[in-house]
Structures are given as structure tokens and as C-alpha cells.
Amino acid sequence: MKIRKNWGKWLFVLALIFLVCVANRKVLPEILREAARTSPILIGMSCLLSAGYFLTEGKIIQVMTGLNEPRLNEPLRHQPAFTWGKGIACAFYCEFYRVATLGSGSGIAEIYYLNSYGVQAGTATGMSLVQYIMYKLAVAAYGIAGFLILTAKGESCVRGYGKLMLLGCLITVLVTAALLFVAIGKRACSVIFTFLKKKGKGRWEEKLLALEKQAELCQKEAGLLLKNPKKLLCIILLNILKVSFWYAVPWLFLAGKIPLSLPEIMLLTALIQMLAAVIPVPSGIGSVEYVFTLFFGVYAGSVSAVSAALMYRFATFLFPCIPGGVLAFRHYRWNKKRKISQAEERKEYLSDY
């Protein structure tokens, strides 16, 4: 069933790309020529900025693992530290599966990776959910700040699409509030799930139980984070830094072409990412490019805006998949050898008795 869903996503995305190419067939050659003229140095710099996102994500994962008790009930002195390097590897590993599954496999990949290093599956699930909520908070805060600041400055893109931006901000606030409610509203969630389970007996009962379990795991990790204000502040700042690396990428391709400074381009990119996330498309493929072209096209024209959008997509989506794929292959081999070694140790232990 999961394989069918992934194939369905890919077919949908490919059909969407085909329709976009057909709709822009007159200017497509010009867009490709402009993209081909992009300096390799700029492409390399955009990849370095993209890498900064995953270096920061790795630090967030390391900090999150430090919130929990000794892993798998082992004494702390027997545990290898979950280092920043392992966190970075985990971040790239998850990105590979995010691209391969168009978004749906990233969380599962993180749970599997952390579990292979001794983090209990339930703890890893809670960590993954809290990380996602903290990321959404950073995106929402950055995007809304972008809307307010650009509106105050009277930028052309806001004047032209102000209502669309305001609607996107409202939807984002509602979604973010709902996620926060699940993370910290333990008693209220319990009441809601009890009510839903009474009304949803039958085919929905199993799904509701699974959702309730996930909410409990998320609340446990969120509780640990709230009890440690320093780490909470650290993770908030790291998330803002993390997304800032990606939001700076368009400046490399649009600087000098549009009358916006680096901070203004970053704020507009944050707003674009926030609004694109409202559109239910796998991994934002198509929606990011559409909103990116819509807003930056006000300043740079559609050809330059589409070219910059393609470079942005390469740096933030395709490039991280390369090291992620290598790390996924290495982790698969390492984990396979580890399991074989553990099986042999169990046989030797049993043979002694």
C-alpha cells in the first residue's frame, strides 16, 4: 500500500511538471538558457548555504537526544555519545528519504536511524514530532514577520497579493496553534480523544488509538523540553538559524536584478515558503516554484524568477539528496553488519548454556 502511495505521488508530481512545461512552452527555452548561464560559483555557494541547514538540523537532533534518560535502559557510562556528527548524518539521511518518498518517509527514517543508535522507538517518535512542531513554529514566525515588515515598507509584491498573503498567514497560524495544542494540551487532548473514541468505534478506533499514542509521545518530549528552558531557547534559535540558510539562497541568484536587500529577500522567501506549505502538494513541488515566481516575478520578471526558483529547488531539494543517499547506503551496510554481529553473539551466549 505504501509503495502504491509513493508511486501515486511521483506520478502526480510528474504530471504537474509536464503541465507546467506545456503552459510555459513559449518561454521555457529562455528560462533554461538563463538557468544554464548561472555561474557554477553561485551554484556552489547555494549548496554550501543548503548544507548549513543540515549542519544546524544535526545540532538540533543532538540537543533533542540529550533530553532523554539513558537509552534502552543501559547505564550511561556504557553509552556512546550521540555526537553532532551523528546528528548531521541523521539529517542528511532523513532528507534522502524525504525526497525518495516525497515527504512521507522523513519522520520514519529519523525514528529508524535513532533507534539503530539505541534511542527507543517511542522516544524517537516523540522527538521527531516535537522537531517538526518547532520547525513549523520557526517557519510561521519568520513568514509572518516577513509579511508584517514588507507590508510596513509598502513593497510591490504585498500590494499586489496582500489578501492572498493575509489568508496564508491566518491558515498558518491556525495550523501552528493546532500543533502546539497537541504538544502541550495534555488534558484537553485526552478529553477530545476519549470523546472521539466513543463516537468512532469500528474502523476509526484503531487509527484514533494510534493518533492518541503519537500525541502522548509528543507531549512527553515537549514536557521534557519545557522543563529545560535553556535547551528550549537553544532549539528555537537553532531553528531560526536553520531556515535562514535556505532563505538566503535566492539572494545569490537575484542580487542586482531586483531592488531588494538580502534581509528583504530572506523575509520574502520565508513568506513564500509559509504560503507554499498551505497548498497540499507532496514536498511542495510545484507550489514553491509557483509562489516563488508569483512574488519575485513582480520585481525580476517571470523568466529570471523561474530560473532562480529552479536553482533554489536544486540547492534545497536535489543537492542534499546526494550526500543523503551515500549516508543511507553506508548506514544500511553498517546496520546489517551490526545485526549479524548481534545474532552471532546471541548464538555464542546460548551455546554456553
Short mmCIF file of C-alpha atoms in Angstrom, two decimals:
data_model
loop_
_atom_site.label_atom_id
_atom_site.label_comp_id
_atom_site.label_asym_id
_atom_site.label_seq_id
_atom_site.Cartn_x
_atom_site.Cartn_y
_atom_site.Cartn_z
CA MET A 1 0.00 0.00 0.00
CA LYS A 2 2.83 2.44 0.93
CA ILE A 3 4.65 1.67 -2.33
CA ARG A 4 1.47 2.43 -4.29
CA LYS A 5 1.05 5.72 -2.46
CA ASN A 6 4.66 6.75 -3.25
CA TRP A 7 4.23 5.84 -6.91
CA GLY A 8 0.99 7.81 -6.94
CA LYS A 9 2.79 10.85 -5.54
CA TRP A 10 5.54 10.64 -8.13
CA LEU A 11 3.04 10.27 -10.98
CA PHE A 12 1.12 13.29 -9.69
CA VAL A 13 4.29 15.38 -9.44
CA LEU A 14 5.49 14.34 -12.91
CA ALA A 15 2.08 15.18 -14.37
CA LEU A 16 2.22 18.56 -12.63
CA ILE A 17 5.72 19.27 -14.02
CA PHE A 18 4.53 18.28 -17.51
CA LEU A 19 1.54 20.64 -17.31
CA VAL A 20 3.78 23.50 -16.11
CA CYS A 21 6.18 22.90 -19.01
CA VAL A 22 3.29 22.86 -21.52
CA ALA A 23 1.79 26.04 -20.04
CA ASN A 24 5.18 27.82 -20.27
CA ARG A 25 6.40 26.24 -23.52
CA LYS A 26 6.89 29.63 -25.22
CA VAL A 27 9.27 30.98 -22.58
CA LEU A 28 10.72 27.62 -21.46
CA PRO A 29 13.79 27.79 -23.80
CA GLU A 30 14.60 31.27 -22.49
CA ILE A 31 14.23 30.08 -18.87
CA LEU A 32 16.57 27.14 -19.49
CA ARG A 33 19.13 29.41 -21.20
CA GLU A 34 19.15 31.77 -18.23
CA ALA A 35 19.49 28.85 -15.81
CA ALA A 36 22.38 27.47 -17.89
CA ARG A 37 24.16 30.85 -17.70
CA THR A 38 24.17 30.72 -13.88
CA SER A 39 27.72 30.82 -12.53
CA PRO A 40 28.99 27.49 -11.10
CA ILE A 41 30.41 29.54 -8.21
CA LEU A 42 26.91 30.76 -7.30
CA ILE A 43 25.55 27.22 -7.53
CA GLY A 44 28.37 26.02 -5.26
CA MET A 45 27.66 28.81 -2.76
CA SER A 46 23.96 27.92 -2.75
CA CYS A 47 24.86 24.31 -1.98
CA LEU A 48 27.05 25.47 0.93
CA LEU A 49 24.15 27.51 2.31
CA SER A 50 21.92 24.48 1.94
CA ALA A 51 24.48 22.37 3.80
CA GLY A 52 24.31 24.91 6.64
CA TYR A 53 20.65 23.97 7.07
CA PHE A 54 21.58 20.33 7.69
CA LEU A 55 24.54 21.16 9.93
CA THR A 56 22.13 23.10 12.13
CA GLU A 57 19.49 20.35 11.95
CA GLY A 58 22.15 17.91 13.12
CA LYS A 59 22.80 20.07 16.17
CA ILE A 60 19.06 20.17 16.93
CA ILE A 61 18.89 16.36 16.80
CA GLN A 62 21.90 16.12 19.13
CA VAL A 63 20.31 18.54 21.63
CA MET A 64 17.00 16.64 21.49
CA THR A 65 18.66 13.28 22.21
CA GLY A 66 20.29 14.83 25.28
CA LEU A 67 16.87 15.48 26.83
CA ASN A 68 16.13 11.82 27.45
CA GLU A 69 17.10 9.20 30.01
CA PRO A 70 19.81 6.59 29.27
CA ARG A 71 18.91 4.78 26.06
CA LEU A 72 17.34 1.31 26.15
CA ASN A 73 17.85 1.16 29.93
CA GLU A 74 21.64 0.90 29.58
CA PRO A 75 23.93 2.54 32.15
CA LEU A 76 25.00 5.99 30.98
CA ARG A 77 28.71 5.09 31.14
CA HIS A 78 28.18 2.29 28.58
CA GLN A 79 26.51 4.55 26.02
CA PRO A 80 28.40 6.11 23.12
CA ALA A 81 27.56 9.82 22.97
CA PHE A 82 25.18 10.85 20.23
CA THR A 83 27.53 13.36 18.64
CA TRP A 84 26.86 16.34 16.40
CA GLY A 85 28.36 14.33 13.52
CA LYS A 86 25.75 11.61 14.01
CA GLY A 87 23.07 14.28 14.11
CA ILE A 88 24.29 15.73 10.79
CA ALA A 89 24.35 12.25 9.24
CA CYS A 90 20.80 11.69 10.52
CA ALA A 91 19.65 14.99 8.97
CA PHE A 92 21.04 14.12 5.52
CA TYR A 93 19.79 10.53 5.85
CA CYS A 94 16.24 11.79 6.51
CA GLU A 95 16.47 14.23 3.59
CA PHE A 96 17.26 11.37 1.20
CA TYR A 97 14.10 9.56 2.30
CA ARG A 98 12.11 12.80 2.19
CA VAL A 99 12.99 13.15 -1.50
CA ALA A 100 12.57 9.44 -2.26
CA THR A 101 9.09 9.35 -0.67
CA LEU A 102 8.17 12.99 -1.43
CA GLY A 103 7.91 13.88 2.24
CA SER A 104 6.16 10.95 3.88
CA GLY A 105 9.25 8.91 4.83
CA SER A 106 11.38 11.54 6.57
CA GLY A 107 9.94 11.05 10.06
CA ILE A 108 10.04 7.25 9.82
CA ALA A 109 13.64 7.44 8.61
CA GLU A 110 14.63 9.53 11.64
CA ILE A 111 12.94 7.09 14.03
CA TYR A 112 14.74 4.16 12.39
CA TYR A 113 18.11 5.93 12.39
CA LEU A 114 17.89 6.99 16.05
CA ASN A 115 16.67 3.55 17.08
CA SER A 116 19.70 1.95 15.43
CA TYR A 117 21.84 4.03 17.81
CA GLY A 118 19.90 2.93 20.89
CA VAL A 119 17.14 5.53 21.13
CA GLN A 120 13.83 3.80 21.93
CA ALA A 121 11.30 3.91 19.10
CA GLY A 122 8.72 5.72 21.24
CA THR A 123 11.24 8.35 22.31
CA ALA A 124 12.44 8.80 18.72
CA THR A 125 8.83 9.22 17.56
CA GLY A 126 8.20 11.92 20.17
CA MET A 127 11.45 13.66 19.23
CA SER A 128 10.54 13.65 15.54
CA LEU A 129 7.10 15.13 16.23
CA VAL A 130 8.46 17.87 18.51
CA GLN A 131 11.18 18.74 15.97
CA TYR A 132 8.50 19.08 13.28
CA ILE A 133 6.41 21.38 15.50
CA MET A 134 9.43 23.54 16.36
CA TYR A 135 10.29 23.78 12.66
CA LYS A 136 6.72 24.80 11.77
CA LEU A 137 6.86 27.44 14.52
CA ALA A 138 10.06 28.89 13.07
CA VAL A 139 8.60 28.95 9.54
CA ALA A 140 5.38 30.57 10.76
CA ALA A 141 7.18 33.21 12.87
CA TYR A 142 9.62 34.03 10.05
CA GLY A 143 6.88 34.15 7.42
CA ILE A 144 4.51 36.32 9.45
CA ALA A 145 7.40 38.66 10.33
CA GLY A 146 8.14 38.88 6.61
CA PHE A 147 4.52 39.76 5.84
CA LEU A 148 4.36 42.47 8.53
CA ILE A 149 7.73 44.06 7.67
CA LEU A 150 7.21 44.00 3.89
CA THR A 151 3.68 45.39 4.36
CA ALA A 152 5.04 48.22 6.52
CA LYS A 153 7.63 49.00 3.82
CA GLY A 154 4.89 49.02 1.15
CA GLU A 155 6.60 46.53 -1.15
CA SER A 156 5.01 45.91 -4.57
CA CYS A 157 4.50 42.17 -4.03
CA VAL A 158 2.46 42.85 -0.88
CA ARG A 159 0.34 45.49 -2.57
CA GLY A 160 -0.43 43.08 -5.41
CA TYR A 161 -1.07 39.93 -3.37
CA GLY A 162 -1.81 41.29 0.12
CA LYS A 163 -5.12 39.42 0.55
CA LEU A 164 -3.58 36.12 -0.56
CA MET A 165 -0.70 36.63 1.87
CA LEU A 166 -3.05 37.51 4.74
CA LEU A 167 -5.14 34.38 4.11
CA GLY A 168 -1.99 32.24 4.07
CA CYS A 169 -0.85 33.80 7.37
CA LEU A 170 -4.21 33.06 9.01
CA ILE A 171 -4.19 29.42 7.85
CA THR A 172 -0.60 29.03 9.09
CA VAL A 173 -1.48 30.48 12.49
CA LEU A 174 -4.40 28.05 12.83
CA VAL A 175 -2.31 25.02 11.82
CA THR A 176 0.56 26.04 14.13
CA ALA A 177 -1.84 26.65 17.01
CA ALA A 178 -3.34 23.18 16.48
CA LEU A 179 0.12 21.57 16.56
CA LEU A 180 1.03 23.46 19.75
CA PHE A 181 -2.27 22.43 21.30
CA VAL A 182 -1.45 18.75 20.67
CA ALA A 183 2.06 19.18 22.09
CA ILE A 184 1.18 20.96 25.34
CA GLY A 185 -2.57 20.47 25.86
CA LYS A 186 -2.34 17.05 27.51
CA ARG A 187 -5.60 17.13 29.48
CA ALA A 188 -7.63 18.72 26.69
CA CYS A 189 -6.29 16.20 24.14
CA SER A 190 -7.19 13.33 26.47
CA VAL A 191 -10.79 14.58 26.72
CA ILE A 192 -11.03 15.02 22.93
CA PHE A 193 -9.64 11.54 22.19
CA THR A 194 -11.98 9.96 24.75
CA PHE A 195 -14.93 11.63 23.04
CA LEU A 196 -13.74 10.66 19.54
CA LYS A 197 -13.16 7.04 20.54
CA LYS A 198 -16.73 6.80 21.84
CA LYS A 199 -18.11 8.23 18.61
CA GLY A 200 -15.67 6.50 16.29
CA LYS A 201 -15.97 2.88 17.29
CA GLY A 202 -15.28 0.44 14.49
CA ARG A 203 -12.96 1.19 11.63
CA TRP A 204 -11.75 4.51 13.11
CA GLU A 205 -10.95 3.11 16.54
CA GLU A 206 -7.54 1.71 15.61
CA LYS A 207 -6.48 4.93 13.88
CA LEU A 208 -7.62 7.03 16.83
CA LEU A 209 -5.62 4.85 19.24
CA ALA A 210 -2.51 5.27 17.05
CA LEU A 211 -3.00 9.05 16.92
CA GLU A 212 -3.52 9.18 20.68
CA LYS A 213 -0.31 7.25 21.24
CA GLN A 214 1.62 9.62 18.98
CA ALA A 215 0.15 12.62 20.80
CA GLU A 216 1.24 11.13 24.16
CA LEU A 217 4.79 10.58 22.88
CA CYS A 218 4.90 14.13 21.52
CA GLN A 219 3.60 15.53 24.83
CA LYS A 220 6.25 13.59 26.78
CA GLU A 221 9.10 15.05 24.70
CA ALA A 222 7.54 18.52 24.73
CA GLY A 223 7.27 18.28 28.52
CA LEU A 224 10.96 17.44 28.83
CA LEU A 225 11.81 20.39 26.61
CA LEU A 226 9.62 22.81 28.58
CA LYS A 227 11.36 21.72 31.79
CA ASN A 228 14.70 22.80 30.29
CA PRO A 229 14.33 26.49 29.26
CA LYS A 230 17.95 26.78 28.10
CA LYS A 231 17.62 23.91 25.65
CA LEU A 232 14.21 25.18 24.55
CA LEU A 233 15.70 28.60 23.74
CA CYS A 234 18.65 26.88 22.04
CA ILE A 235 16.35 24.84 19.79
CA ILE A 236 14.20 27.88 18.93
CA LEU A 237 17.29 29.87 17.90
CA LEU A 238 18.76 26.92 16.00
CA ASN A 239 15.53 26.51 14.02
CA ILE A 240 15.55 30.19 13.08
CA LEU A 241 19.21 29.89 12.03
CA LYS A 242 18.45 26.67 10.14
CA VAL A 243 15.74 28.12 7.91
CA SER A 244 17.78 31.34 7.46
CA PHE A 245 20.37 29.36 5.48
CA TRP A 246 17.72 28.34 2.95
CA TYR A 247 16.04 31.75 2.87
CA ALA A 248 19.35 33.37 1.89
CA VAL A 249 19.76 31.17 -1.22
CA PRO A 250 17.58 33.26 -3.63
CA TRP A 251 19.73 36.33 -2.93
CA LEU A 252 22.63 34.63 -4.73
CA PHE A 253 20.62 34.43 -7.96
CA LEU A 254 18.59 37.65 -7.71
CA ALA A 255 21.04 40.15 -6.18
CA GLY A 256 21.38 43.10 -8.55
CA LYS A 257 18.34 42.04 -10.57
CA ILE A 258 15.72 43.22 -8.09
CA PRO A 259 15.52 46.26 -5.75
CA LEU A 260 15.51 44.17 -2.56
CA SER A 261 18.29 43.78 0.01
CA LEU A 262 19.45 40.46 1.47
CA PRO A 263 17.21 40.76 4.60
CA GLU A 264 14.20 41.67 2.42
CA ILE A 265 14.81 38.73 0.08
CA MET A 266 15.11 36.41 3.08
CA LEU A 267 11.83 37.71 4.53
CA LEU A 268 10.05 37.34 1.20
CA THR A 269 11.42 33.80 0.78
CA ALA A 270 10.19 32.96 4.29
CA LEU A 271 6.75 34.24 3.34
CA ILE A 272 6.85 32.21 0.11
CA GLN A 273 7.76 29.00 1.97
CA MET A 274 4.99 29.60 4.50
CA LEU A 275 2.34 30.21 1.84
CA ALA A 276 3.51 27.30 -0.33
CA ALA A 277 3.17 24.95 2.67
CA VAL A 278 -0.56 25.74 2.77
CA ILE A 279 -1.01 24.17 -0.70
CA PRO A 280 -1.36 20.36 -0.28
CA VAL A 281 1.31 19.20 -2.74
CA PRO A 282 3.94 16.48 -1.96
CA SER A 283 7.16 18.15 -0.71
CA GLY A 284 5.91 21.48 -2.03
CA ILE A 285 6.93 20.52 -5.58
CA GLY A 286 5.20 22.96 -7.88
CA SER A 287 3.67 25.07 -5.11
CA VAL A 288 7.02 26.56 -4.00
CA GLU A 289 8.02 27.32 -7.57
CA TYR A 290 4.61 28.84 -8.35
CA VAL A 291 4.52 31.16 -5.31
CA PHE A 292 8.23 31.97 -5.74
CA THR A 293 7.67 33.03 -9.37
CA LEU A 294 4.48 34.90 -8.49
CA PHE A 295 6.12 37.15 -5.87
CA PHE A 296 9.69 37.51 -7.16
CA GLY A 297 8.32 37.90 -10.69
CA VAL A 298 6.89 41.27 -9.60
CA TYR A 299 10.49 42.54 -9.42
CA ALA A 300 12.56 40.34 -11.74
CA GLY A 301 10.12 39.23 -14.44
CA SER A 302 8.88 35.67 -14.93
CA VAL A 303 11.96 34.33 -16.76
CA SER A 304 14.51 35.38 -14.10
CA ALA A 305 12.13 34.41 -11.29
CA VAL A 306 11.54 30.89 -12.69
CA SER A 307 15.28 30.43 -13.29
CA ALA A 308 16.01 31.45 -9.68
CA ALA A 309 13.24 29.14 -8.45
CA LEU A 310 14.84 26.19 -10.29
CA MET A 311 18.24 26.98 -8.72
CA TYR A 312 16.59 27.31 -5.31
CA ARG A 313 14.89 23.94 -5.73
CA PHE A 314 18.16 22.30 -6.78
CA ALA A 315 20.07 23.67 -3.78
CA THR A 316 17.43 22.87 -1.17
CA PHE A 317 15.91 19.67 -2.56
CA LEU A 318 18.10 17.79 -5.02
CA PHE A 319 21.62 18.60 -3.78
CA PRO A 320 21.08 17.31 -0.16
CA CYS A 321 19.78 14.06 -1.61
CA ILE A 322 23.28 13.21 -2.93
CA PRO A 323 25.15 13.02 0.42
CA GLY A 324 21.94 11.69 1.96
CA GLY A 325 21.91 8.75 -0.47
CA VAL A 326 25.55 7.93 0.27
CA LEU A 327 24.90 8.04 4.02
CA ALA A 328 21.74 5.92 3.64
CA PHE A 329 23.75 3.24 1.80
CA ARG A 330 26.53 3.32 4.42
CA HIS A 331 24.05 3.15 7.27
CA TYR A 332 22.27 0.21 5.64
CA ARG A 333 25.57 -1.73 5.38
CA TRP A 334 26.62 -0.79 8.93
CA ASN A 335 23.25 -1.75 10.40
CA LYS A 336 23.26 -5.07 8.51
CA LYS A 337 26.71 -5.96 9.87
CA ARG A 338 25.64 -4.88 13.36
CA LYS A 339 22.59 -7.15 13.30
CA ILE A 340 24.66 -10.10 12.06
CA SER A 341 27.21 -9.48 14.82
CA GLN A 342 24.45 -9.29 17.45
CA ALA A 343 22.90 -12.55 16.17
CA GLU A 344 26.28 -14.30 16.38
CA GLU A 345 26.82 -13.00 19.93
CA ARG A 346 23.40 -14.36 20.97
CA LYS A 347 24.24 -17.78 19.49
CA GLU A 348 27.54 -17.87 21.38
CA TYR A 349 25.78 -16.82 24.59
CA LEU A 350 23.13 -19.53 24.22
CA SER A 351 25.70 -22.18 23.32
CA ASP A 352 27.49 -21.55 26.64
CA TYR A 353 24.38 -22.81 28.43
#
